[in-house]
mmCIF file of N, CA and C in Angstrom:
data_model
loop_
_atom_site.group_PDB
_atom_site.id
_atom_site.type_symbol
_atom_site.label_atom_id
_atom_site.label_comp_id
_atom_site.label_asym_id
_atom_site.label_seq_id
_atom_site.Cartn_x
_atom_site.Cartn_y
_atom_site.Cartn_z
ATOM 1 N N UNK N 29 4.505 7.696 15.198
ATOM 2 C CA UNK N 29 4.690 8.036 13.589
ATOM 3 C C UNK N 29 2.675 7.703 13.046
ATOM 4 N N UNK N 30 1.740 7.946 12.450
ATOM 5 C CA UNK N 30 1.226 7.421 12.179
ATOM 6 C C UNK N 30 1.177 6.317 11.425
ATOM 7 N N UNK N 31 0.608 5.467 11.704
ATOM 8 C CA UNK N 31 0.866 3.924 11.743
ATOM 9 C C UNK N 31 -1.103 3.643 11.049
ATOM 10 N N UNK N 32 -1.145 2.603 10.079
ATOM 11 C CA UNK N 32 -2.049 1.980 9.378
ATOM 12 C C UNK N 32 -1.872 0.924 9.013
ATOM 13 N N UNK N 33 -2.725 -0.166 9.712
ATOM 14 C CA UNK N 33 -2.799 -1.941 8.861
ATOM 15 C C UNK N 33 -4.349 -2.291 9.120
ATOM 16 N N UNK N 34 -4.238 -2.998 7.404
ATOM 17 C CA UNK N 34 -5.144 -3.654 6.816
ATOM 18 C C UNK N 34 -5.332 -4.630 7.011
ATOM 19 N N UNK N 35 -6.412 -5.234 7.794
ATOM 20 C CA UNK N 35 -6.187 -6.758 7.561
ATOM 21 C C UNK N 35 -7.859 -7.255 6.843
ATOM 22 N N UNK N 36 -8.205 -8.529 6.782
ATOM 23 C CA UNK N 36 -9.502 -8.858 5.983
ATOM 24 C C UNK N 36 -9.551 -9.362 4.824
ATOM 25 N N UNK N 37 -8.884 -9.284 4.190
ATOM 26 C CA UNK N 37 -9.130 -8.983 2.527
ATOM 27 C C UNK N 37 -8.833 -11.072 3.012
ATOM 28 N N UNK N 38 -9.152 -11.321 1.514
ATOM 29 C CA UNK N 38 -9.314 -12.608 0.733
ATOM 30 C C UNK N 38 -10.376 -12.439 -0.007
ATOM 31 N N UNK N 39 -10.382 -14.372 -0.312
ATOM 32 C CA UNK N 39 -10.948 -14.893 -1.389
ATOM 33 C C UNK N 39 -12.151 -15.074 -1.330
ATOM 34 N N UNK N 40 -14.089 -14.874 -2.097
ATOM 35 C CA UNK N 40 -15.534 -15.548 -1.650
ATOM 36 C C UNK N 40 -15.684 -15.080 -3.449
ATOM 37 N N UNK N 41 -16.937 -16.167 -3.242
ATOM 38 C CA UNK N 41 -17.281 -16.275 -4.308
ATOM 39 C C UNK N 41 -18.321 -14.500 -4.423
ATOM 40 N N UNK N 42 -18.661 -13.972 -5.339
ATOM 41 C CA UNK N 42 -20.221 -13.371 -5.678
ATOM 42 C C UNK N 42 -21.046 -13.565 -4.606
ATOM 43 N N UNK N 43 -22.081 -12.687 -4.126
ATOM 44 C CA UNK N 43 -22.512 -12.783 -2.936
ATOM 45 C C UNK N 43 -22.073 -13.229 -1.985
ATOM 46 N N UNK N 44 -21.119 -12.720 -1.910
ATOM 47 C CA UNK N 44 -20.062 -12.786 -0.603
ATOM 48 C C UNK N 44 -20.077 -12.235 -0.020
ATOM 49 N N UNK N 45 -19.459 -11.976 1.647
ATOM 50 C CA UNK N 45 -18.956 -11.408 2.155
ATOM 51 C C UNK N 45 -17.698 -11.370 2.527
ATOM 52 N N UNK N 46 -17.713 -9.863 3.083
ATOM 53 C CA UNK N 46 -16.088 -10.059 3.685
ATOM 54 C C UNK N 46 -16.057 -8.407 4.715
ATOM 55 N N UNK N 47 -15.206 -9.048 5.583
ATOM 56 C CA UNK N 47 -15.521 -7.616 7.291
ATOM 57 C C UNK N 47 -13.355 -6.876 7.160
ATOM 58 N N UNK N 48 -13.419 -5.758 6.400
ATOM 59 C CA UNK N 48 -12.152 -5.436 6.733
ATOM 60 C C UNK N 48 -12.012 -4.717 7.531
ATOM 61 N N UNK N 49 -10.554 -4.499 8.132
ATOM 62 C CA UNK N 49 -10.275 -3.724 9.074
ATOM 63 C C UNK N 49 -9.486 -2.910 9.422
ATOM 64 N N UNK N 50 -9.015 -1.859 10.170
ATOM 65 C CA UNK N 50 -8.016 -1.046 9.813
ATOM 66 C C UNK N 50 -7.059 -0.587 10.736
ATOM 67 N N UNK N 51 -6.608 -1.698 11.908
ATOM 68 C CA UNK N 51 -6.497 -0.992 12.857
ATOM 69 C C UNK N 51 -4.467 0.326 12.784
ATOM 70 N N UNK N 52 -5.361 1.692 13.577
ATOM 71 C CA UNK N 52 -4.841 2.534 13.495
ATOM 72 C C UNK N 52 -3.790 2.805 15.136
ATOM 73 N N UNK N 53 -2.764 3.805 14.794
ATOM 74 C CA UNK N 53 -1.996 4.073 15.845
ATOM 75 C C UNK N 53 -1.380 5.216 15.496
ATOM 76 N N UNK N 54 -0.534 6.113 16.471
ATOM 77 C CA UNK N 54 0.039 7.704 16.870
ATOM 78 C C UNK N 54 -0.896 8.532 16.769
ATOM 79 N N UNK N 55 -2.182 8.722 16.193
ATOM 80 C CA UNK N 55 -3.212 10.003 16.490
ATOM 81 C C UNK N 55 -4.096 9.553 17.302
ATOM 82 N N UNK N 56 -4.730 10.558 17.816
ATOM 83 C CA UNK N 56 -6.382 10.469 17.820
ATOM 84 C C UNK N 56 -7.493 9.883 16.989
ATOM 85 N N UNK N 57 -7.316 8.730 17.083
ATOM 86 C CA UNK N 57 -9.008 7.941 15.862
ATOM 87 C C UNK N 57 -10.199 8.875 15.686
ATOM 88 N N UNK N 58 -10.445 8.832 17.443
ATOM 89 C CA UNK N 58 -12.150 9.205 17.771
ATOM 90 C C UNK N 58 -12.464 10.498 16.803
ATOM 91 N N UNK N 59 -11.344 12.014 16.681
ATOM 92 C CA UNK N 59 -11.765 12.588 16.193
ATOM 93 C C UNK N 59 -11.257 12.586 14.833
ATOM 94 N N UNK N 60 -10.651 11.568 13.758
ATOM 95 C CA UNK N 60 -10.228 11.645 12.826
ATOM 96 C C UNK N 60 -11.239 11.115 11.752
ATOM 97 N N UNK N 61 -10.898 11.838 10.439
ATOM 98 C CA UNK N 61 -11.455 10.952 9.453
ATOM 99 C C UNK N 61 -10.624 9.967 8.262
ATOM 100 N N UNK N 62 -11.678 9.171 7.868
ATOM 101 C CA UNK N 62 -10.826 7.677 7.840
ATOM 102 C C UNK N 62 -11.499 7.522 5.949
ATOM 103 N N UNK N 63 -10.649 6.644 5.992
ATOM 104 C CA UNK N 63 -12.033 6.471 4.431
ATOM 105 C C UNK N 63 -10.895 5.107 4.181
ATOM 106 N N UNK N 64 -12.053 4.615 3.064
ATOM 107 C CA UNK N 64 -11.240 3.329 1.962
ATOM 108 C C UNK N 64 -11.585 3.507 0.949
ATOM 109 N N UNK N 65 -10.024 2.753 0.092
ATOM 110 C CA UNK N 65 -10.142 3.351 -1.332
ATOM 111 C C UNK N 65 -9.712 1.653 -1.884
ATOM 112 N N UNK N 66 -9.749 1.924 -2.833
ATOM 113 C CA UNK N 66 -9.181 0.364 -3.611
ATOM 114 C C UNK N 66 -8.574 0.498 -4.803
ATOM 115 N N UNK N 67 -8.009 -0.164 -5.530
ATOM 116 C CA UNK N 67 -7.699 -0.118 -6.166
ATOM 117 C C UNK N 67 -7.172 -1.937 -7.521
ATOM 118 N N UNK N 68 -7.764 -1.587 -9.190
ATOM 119 C CA UNK N 68 -8.075 -3.265 -9.404
ATOM 120 C C UNK N 68 -7.030 -2.746 -10.538
ATOM 121 N N UNK N 69 -6.311 -4.277 -10.412
ATOM 122 C CA UNK N 69 -5.137 -3.861 -11.552
ATOM 123 C C UNK N 69 -5.505 -3.192 -13.259
ATOM 124 N N UNK N 70 -5.173 -2.629 -13.216
ATOM 125 C CA UNK N 70 -4.572 -1.557 -14.477
ATOM 126 C C UNK N 70 -5.295 -0.036 -14.226
ATOM 127 N N UNK N 71 -6.094 -0.379 -13.377
ATOM 128 C CA UNK N 71 -7.223 0.793 -12.839
ATOM 129 C C UNK N 71 -6.473 1.975 -11.916
ATOM 130 N N UNK N 72 -6.775 2.820 -11.846
ATOM 131 C CA UNK N 72 -6.551 3.987 -10.526
ATOM 132 C C UNK N 72 -7.532 4.000 -9.501
ATOM 133 N N UNK N 73 -6.250 3.767 -8.237
ATOM 134 C CA UNK N 73 -6.990 3.832 -6.908
ATOM 135 C C UNK N 73 -8.412 5.094 -7.389
ATOM 136 N N UNK N 74 -9.767 4.314 -6.169
ATOM 137 C CA UNK N 74 -10.921 5.049 -6.250
ATOM 138 C C UNK N 74 -11.740 4.821 -5.262
ATOM 139 N N UNK N 75 -12.007 6.049 -4.710
ATOM 140 C CA UNK N 75 -12.868 6.377 -3.105
ATOM 141 C C UNK N 75 -14.248 5.115 -3.026
ATOM 142 N N UNK N 76 -13.991 4.437 -1.877
ATOM 143 C CA UNK N 76 -15.432 3.524 -1.776
ATOM 144 C C UNK N 76 -16.253 3.951 -1.053
ATOM 145 N N UNK N 77 -15.201 4.275 0.415
ATOM 146 C CA UNK N 77 -16.168 5.123 1.979
ATOM 147 C C UNK N 77 -15.056 5.876 2.452
ATOM 148 N N UNK N 78 -16.028 6.743 2.719
ATOM 149 C CA UNK N 78 -14.986 7.611 4.326
ATOM 150 C C UNK N 78 -16.132 8.411 4.749
ATOM 151 N N UNK N 79 -15.158 8.253 6.206
ATOM 152 C CA UNK N 79 -16.287 8.625 7.667
ATOM 153 C C UNK N 79 -15.808 9.900 7.921
ATOM 154 N N UNK N 80 -16.020 11.114 8.611
ATOM 155 C CA UNK N 80 -15.820 11.941 9.966
ATOM 156 C C UNK N 80 -15.505 11.234 11.264
ATOM 157 N N UNK N 81 -15.441 12.521 12.226
ATOM 158 C CA UNK N 81 -15.535 12.311 13.456
ATOM 159 C C UNK N 81 -17.152 12.477 14.224
ATOM 160 N N UNK N 82 -18.049 12.441 12.757
ATOM 161 C CA UNK N 82 -19.465 12.237 13.592
ATOM 162 C C UNK N 82 -20.227 11.415 13.836
ATOM 163 N N UNK N 83 -19.368 9.970 13.570
ATOM 164 C CA UNK N 83 -20.097 8.516 13.340
ATOM 165 C C UNK N 83 -20.961 8.278 11.951
ATOM 166 N N UNK N 84 -21.893 7.523 12.394
ATOM 167 C CA UNK N 84 -22.275 7.060 11.018
ATOM 168 C C UNK N 84 -23.619 8.316 10.028
ATOM 169 N N UNK N 85 -23.965 9.117 11.034
ATOM 170 C CA UNK N 85 -24.381 10.204 10.172
ATOM 171 C C UNK N 85 -23.380 10.456 9.105
ATOM 172 N N UNK N 86 -22.265 10.769 8.823
ATOM 173 C CA UNK N 86 -21.093 11.217 8.228
ATOM 174 C C UNK N 86 -21.137 10.360 7.037
ATOM 175 N N UNK N 87 -21.033 9.159 7.169
ATOM 176 C CA UNK N 87 -20.622 8.173 6.250
ATOM 177 C C UNK N 87 -20.813 8.827 4.557
ATOM 178 N N UNK N 88 -19.924 8.275 3.498
ATOM 179 C CA UNK N 88 -20.346 8.925 2.197
ATOM 180 C C UNK N 88 -19.930 7.444 1.655
ATOM 181 N N UNK N 89 -20.528 7.113 0.279
ATOM 182 C CA UNK N 89 -19.825 6.149 0.076
ATOM 183 C C UNK N 89 -20.050 6.696 -2.199
ATOM 184 N N UNK N 90 -19.319 5.669 -2.355
ATOM 185 C CA UNK N 90 -19.438 5.594 -3.991
ATOM 186 C C UNK N 90 -19.933 5.554 -4.463
ATOM 187 N N UNK N 91 -20.880 5.518 -5.516
ATOM 188 C CA UNK N 91 -22.335 4.999 -5.714
ATOM 189 C C UNK N 91 -22.555 3.201 -5.876
ATOM 190 N N UNK N 92 -21.520 2.933 -6.258
ATOM 191 C CA UNK N 92 -21.380 1.698 -6.838
ATOM 192 C C UNK N 92 -21.676 0.380 -5.600
ATOM 193 N N UNK N 93 -21.456 1.339 -4.312
ATOM 194 C CA UNK N 93 -21.323 0.269 -3.211
ATOM 195 C C UNK N 93 -22.046 0.512 -2.622
ATOM 196 N N UNK N 94 -23.253 1.913 -2.555
ATOM 197 C CA UNK N 94 -24.042 2.215 -1.098
ATOM 198 C C UNK N 94 -25.387 0.723 -1.562
ATOM 199 N N UNK N 95 -25.813 0.631 -0.007
ATOM 200 C CA UNK N 95 -26.322 -0.343 0.156
ATOM 201 C C UNK N 95 -25.452 -1.755 0.215
ATOM 202 N N UNK N 96 -24.120 -1.599 0.264
ATOM 203 C CA UNK N 96 -23.726 -2.981 -0.024
ATOM 204 C C UNK N 96 -22.298 -3.222 1.086
ATOM 205 N N UNK N 97 -22.106 -1.600 0.824
ATOM 206 C CA UNK N 97 -20.883 -1.748 2.260
ATOM 207 C C UNK N 97 -21.222 -0.735 3.138
ATOM 208 N N UNK N 98 -20.828 -1.164 4.424
ATOM 209 C CA UNK N 98 -21.166 0.073 5.566
ATOM 210 C C UNK N 98 -19.404 0.463 6.287
ATOM 211 N N UNK N 99 -18.992 1.071 6.312
ATOM 212 C CA UNK N 99 -18.066 1.869 7.138
ATOM 213 C C UNK N 99 -18.278 2.272 8.553
ATOM 214 N N UNK N 100 -17.359 1.939 9.113
ATOM 215 C CA UNK N 100 -17.753 2.594 10.906
ATOM 216 C C UNK N 100 -16.545 2.667 11.458
ATOM 217 N N UNK N 101 -16.614 2.968 12.750
ATOM 218 C CA UNK N 101 -15.450 3.317 13.637
ATOM 219 C C UNK N 101 -15.138 2.676 14.563
ATOM 220 N N UNK N 102 -14.613 2.296 15.286
ATOM 221 C CA UNK N 102 -14.448 1.156 16.361
ATOM 222 C C UNK N 102 -14.200 2.238 17.748
ATOM 223 N N UNK N 103 -14.203 3.181 17.887
ATOM 224 C CA UNK N 103 -13.176 4.097 18.554
ATOM 225 C C UNK N 103 -12.739 3.579 20.118
ATOM 226 N N UNK N 104 -13.124 2.798 20.344
ATOM 227 C CA UNK N 104 -12.662 1.469 21.960
ATOM 228 C C UNK N 104 -11.299 1.152 21.065
ATOM 229 N N UNK N 105 -11.101 0.911 20.072
ATOM 230 C CA UNK N 105 -10.283 -0.138 19.733
ATOM 231 C C UNK N 105 -9.523 0.451 18.335
ATOM 232 N N UNK N 106 -9.390 2.420 17.782
ATOM 233 C CA UNK N 106 -9.019 2.505 17.708
ATOM 234 C C UNK N 106 -8.924 2.149 16.200
ATOM 235 N N UNK N 107 -9.729 1.156 15.185
ATOM 236 C CA UNK N 107 -10.172 0.473 14.299
ATOM 237 C C UNK N 107 -11.322 0.823 13.261
ATOM 238 N N UNK N 108 -10.780 1.192 11.960
ATOM 239 C CA UNK N 108 -11.937 0.727 11.270
ATOM 240 C C UNK N 108 -12.547 -0.117 10.431
ATOM 241 N N UNK N 109 -13.482 0.297 9.725
ATOM 242 C CA UNK N 109 -13.628 -1.433 9.518
ATOM 243 C C UNK N 109 -14.826 -0.873 8.348
ATOM 244 N N UNK N 110 -14.683 -2.109 7.340
ATOM 245 C CA UNK N 110 -15.756 -1.928 6.297
ATOM 246 C C UNK N 110 -16.500 -3.276 5.991
ATOM 247 N N UNK N 111 -17.933 -3.007 6.225
ATOM 248 C CA UNK N 111 -18.548 -4.658 5.823
ATOM 249 C C UNK N 111 -18.301 -4.562 3.933
ATOM 250 N N UNK N 112 -18.655 -5.656 3.793
ATOM 251 C CA UNK N 112 -18.630 -5.681 2.601
ATOM 252 C C UNK N 112 -19.886 -6.816 1.923
ATOM 253 N N UNK N 113 -20.950 -6.609 2.052
ATOM 254 C CA UNK N 113 -21.673 -7.349 1.526
ATOM 255 C C UNK N 113 -22.331 -8.159 0.102
ATOM 256 N N UNK N 114 -22.621 -8.788 -0.567
ATOM 257 C CA UNK N 114 -22.990 -8.789 -1.496
ATOM 258 C C UNK N 114 -22.179 -8.568 -2.661
ATOM 259 N N UNK N 115 -20.373 -9.280 -2.750
ATOM 260 C CA UNK N 115 -19.661 -8.670 -2.986
ATOM 261 C C UNK N 115 -19.803 -9.529 -4.480
ATOM 262 N N UNK N 116 -19.229 -8.549 -5.350
ATOM 263 C CA UNK N 116 -19.542 -8.379 -6.808
ATOM 264 C C UNK N 116 -18.140 -8.594 -7.127
ATOM 265 N N UNK N 117 -17.597 -9.367 -8.757
ATOM 266 C CA UNK N 117 -16.537 -9.409 -9.152
ATOM 267 C C UNK N 117 -15.531 -7.619 -9.502
ATOM 268 N N UNK N 118 -16.458 -7.251 -9.845
ATOM 269 C CA UNK N 118 -16.242 -5.808 -9.547
ATOM 270 C C UNK N 118 -15.326 -5.469 -8.690
ATOM 271 N N UNK N 119 -16.223 -5.328 -7.418
ATOM 272 C CA UNK N 119 -15.281 -4.758 -6.393
ATOM 273 C C UNK N 119 -13.956 -5.502 -6.086
ATOM 274 N N UNK N 120 -13.377 -6.757 -6.737
ATOM 275 C CA UNK N 120 -11.892 -7.032 -6.637
ATOM 276 C C UNK N 120 -10.957 -5.645 -6.315
ATOM 277 N N UNK N 121 -10.137 -6.190 -6.061
ATOM 278 C CA UNK N 121 -8.562 -4.927 -5.965
ATOM 279 C C UNK N 121 -7.790 -5.025 -4.400
ATOM 280 N N UNK N 122 -6.434 -4.136 -4.353
ATOM 281 C CA UNK N 122 -6.420 -4.019 -3.369
ATOM 282 C C UNK N 122 -7.269 -2.712 -2.610
ATOM 283 N N UNK N 123 -7.672 -3.071 -0.977
ATOM 284 C CA UNK N 123 -7.897 -2.210 -0.195
ATOM 285 C C UNK N 123 -7.042 -1.436 -0.015
ATOM 286 N N UNK N 124 -7.513 -0.184 0.386
ATOM 287 C CA UNK N 124 -6.536 0.610 1.158
ATOM 288 C C UNK N 124 -6.883 1.532 2.619
ATOM 289 N N UNK N 125 -6.632 1.633 3.200
ATOM 290 C CA UNK N 125 -7.004 2.599 4.825
ATOM 291 C C UNK N 125 -6.531 3.692 4.346
ATOM 292 N N UNK N 126 -7.220 4.830 5.006
ATOM 293 C CA UNK N 126 -6.610 6.182 4.410
ATOM 294 C C UNK N 126 -7.257 6.790 5.734
ATOM 295 N N UNK N 127 -6.231 8.131 6.399
ATOM 296 C CA UNK N 127 -6.733 9.161 7.168
ATOM 297 C C UNK N 127 -6.066 10.148 7.558
ATOM 298 N N UNK N 128 -6.794 11.711 7.940
ATOM 299 C CA UNK N 128 -6.716 12.474 8.162
ATOM 300 C C UNK N 128 -6.809 12.567 9.476
ATOM 301 N N UNK N 129 -5.428 13.379 10.461
ATOM 302 C CA UNK N 129 -5.836 12.891 11.651
ATOM 303 C C UNK N 129 -6.086 14.237 12.087
ATOM 304 N N UNK N 130 -6.134 15.503 12.153
ATOM 305 C CA UNK N 130 -6.676 16.345 12.777
ATOM 306 C C UNK N 130 -7.988 16.887 12.118
ATOM 307 N N UNK N 131 -8.205 17.063 13.565
ATOM 308 C CA UNK N 131 -10.262 16.585 13.169
ATOM 309 C C UNK N 131 -10.308 18.245 12.597
ATOM 310 N N UNK N 132 -11.409 17.372 11.419
ATOM 311 C CA UNK N 132 -11.894 18.547 10.573
ATOM 312 C C UNK N 132 -13.840 17.810 10.594
ATOM 313 N N UNK N 133 -14.411 18.883 10.167
ATOM 314 C CA UNK N 133 -16.155 18.473 9.595
ATOM 315 C C UNK N 133 -16.169 18.649 8.711
ATOM 316 N N UNK N 134 -16.984 17.754 7.890
ATOM 317 C CA UNK N 134 -17.461 17.361 6.363
ATOM 318 C C UNK N 134 -17.053 17.701 5.091
ATOM 319 N N UNK N 135 -15.802 16.826 5.624
ATOM 320 C CA UNK N 135 -14.977 16.187 4.274
ATOM 321 C C UNK N 135 -14.879 15.029 4.078
ATOM 322 N N UNK N 136 -15.976 13.665 4.081
ATOM 323 C CA UNK N 136 -16.103 13.237 4.033
ATOM 324 C C UNK N 136 -16.162 12.320 2.396
ATOM 325 N N UNK N 137 -17.009 13.612 1.862
ATOM 326 C CA UNK N 137 -17.451 13.585 0.483
ATOM 327 C C UNK N 137 -16.100 14.254 0.199
ATOM 328 N N UNK N 138 -16.161 15.043 -0.035
ATOM 329 C CA UNK N 138 -14.346 15.541 -0.169
ATOM 330 C C UNK N 138 -13.539 14.347 -0.270
ATOM 331 N N UNK N 139 -13.320 13.513 0.264
ATOM 332 C CA UNK N 139 -12.536 12.855 0.745
ATOM 333 C C UNK N 139 -12.479 11.787 -0.335
ATOM 334 N N UNK N 140 -13.934 11.467 -0.618
ATOM 335 C CA UNK N 140 -14.026 9.888 -1.632
ATOM 336 C C UNK N 140 -13.534 10.602 -2.939
ATOM 337 N N UNK N 141 -14.556 11.899 -3.606
ATOM 338 C CA UNK N 141 -13.953 12.323 -4.708
ATOM 339 C C UNK N 141 -12.716 12.817 -4.788
ATOM 340 N N UNK N 142 -11.768 12.553 -4.090
ATOM 341 C CA UNK N 142 -10.377 13.070 -4.318
ATOM 342 C C UNK N 142 -10.137 14.650 -4.384
ATOM 343 N N UNK N 143 -11.126 15.570 -3.884
ATOM 344 C CA UNK N 143 -10.704 17.232 -3.658
ATOM 345 C C UNK N 143 -9.567 17.025 -1.746
ATOM 346 N N UNK N 144 -9.866 16.626 -1.343
ATOM 347 C CA UNK N 144 -9.623 16.652 -0.076
ATOM 348 C C UNK N 144 -8.301 15.144 -0.001
ATOM 349 N N UNK N 145 -7.235 15.302 0.290
ATOM 350 C CA UNK N 145 -6.313 14.698 0.098
ATOM 351 C C UNK N 145 -5.302 13.382 1.417
ATOM 352 N N UNK N 146 -5.569 12.857 1.326
ATOM 353 C CA UNK N 146 -4.912 11.946 2.200
ATOM 354 C C UNK N 146 -3.831 11.992 2.016
ATOM 355 N N UNK N 147 -2.973 12.246 3.760
ATOM 356 C CA UNK N 147 -1.891 11.995 3.382
ATOM 357 C C UNK N 147 -0.937 10.753 3.954
ATOM 358 N N UNK N 148 -2.126 10.182 4.752
ATOM 359 C CA UNK N 148 -1.051 8.213 5.404
ATOM 360 C C UNK N 148 -2.482 7.433 4.913
ATOM 361 N N UNK N 149 -1.503 6.229 4.645
ATOM 362 C CA UNK N 149 -2.354 5.339 3.680
ATOM 363 C C UNK N 149 -1.292 4.035 4.558
ATOM 364 N N UNK N 150 -2.086 2.395 4.654
ATOM 365 C CA UNK N 150 -1.893 1.532 4.959
ATOM 366 C C UNK N 150 -1.284 1.089 3.280
ATOM 367 N N UNK N 151 -1.056 -0.191 3.672
ATOM 368 C CA UNK N 151 -0.173 -0.790 2.838
ATOM 369 C C UNK N 151 -1.074 -1.553 1.885
ATOM 370 N N UNK N 152 -2.025 -1.838 2.262
ATOM 371 C CA UNK N 152 -3.257 -3.012 1.558
ATOM 372 C C UNK N 152 -3.783 -4.505 2.178
ATOM 373 N N UNK N 153 -5.429 -4.578 1.861
ATOM 374 C CA UNK N 153 -5.172 -5.773 2.075
ATOM 375 C C UNK N 153 -5.837 -6.272 0.796
ATOM 376 N N UNK N 154 -6.018 -7.326 0.095
ATOM 377 C CA UNK N 154 -6.305 -7.911 -1.334
ATOM 378 C C UNK N 154 -7.709 -8.364 -1.044
ATOM 379 N N UNK N 155 -8.754 -8.350 -1.792
ATOM 380 C CA UNK N 155 -10.304 -8.830 -1.842
ATOM 381 C C UNK N 155 -10.101 -9.143 -3.407
ATOM 382 N N UNK N 156 -10.137 -10.552 -3.299
ATOM 383 C CA UNK N 156 -10.504 -11.526 -4.707
ATOM 384 C C UNK N 156 -11.906 -11.882 -4.824
ATOM 385 N N UNK N 157 -13.068 -11.802 -5.999
ATOM 386 C CA UNK N 157 -14.079 -12.088 -5.759
ATOM 387 C C UNK N 157 -14.546 -12.410 -6.878
ATOM 388 N N UNK N 158 -14.529 -14.526 -6.873
ATOM 389 C CA UNK N 158 -14.922 -14.898 -8.331
ATOM 390 C C UNK N 158 -15.064 -16.264 -7.752
ATOM 391 N N UNK N 159 -15.373 -17.185 -8.803
ATOM 392 C CA UNK N 159 -16.293 -17.867 -8.252
ATOM 393 C C UNK N 159 -15.656 -19.245 -9.473
#
């Protein structure tokens, strides 16, 4: 069955960096669409970044993280990553990895905005940003 396991969360100071990972199994990762969402305490889950099977050119980002975060897939290791630079306190929260295993094209922006709902999620990894 589909399994997603996030790792890499932690506590950093503002301006710091973290790279999150999502190890996957149970589906063909290379042709999947993947995404990172986050949820801060008291807030709804929001899309951070999504990517289709077309690679980096298909990556879509929330306005709040553009230029600071990079989503990318390691197809050799079936692992999704989120590189986060210049972290801000408002970036704190639990980060979740989500997957659409069926091969589709052009849905990364729809995933990010919630128009395309993902059925598979990991349990999350906590990111804390504070001085």
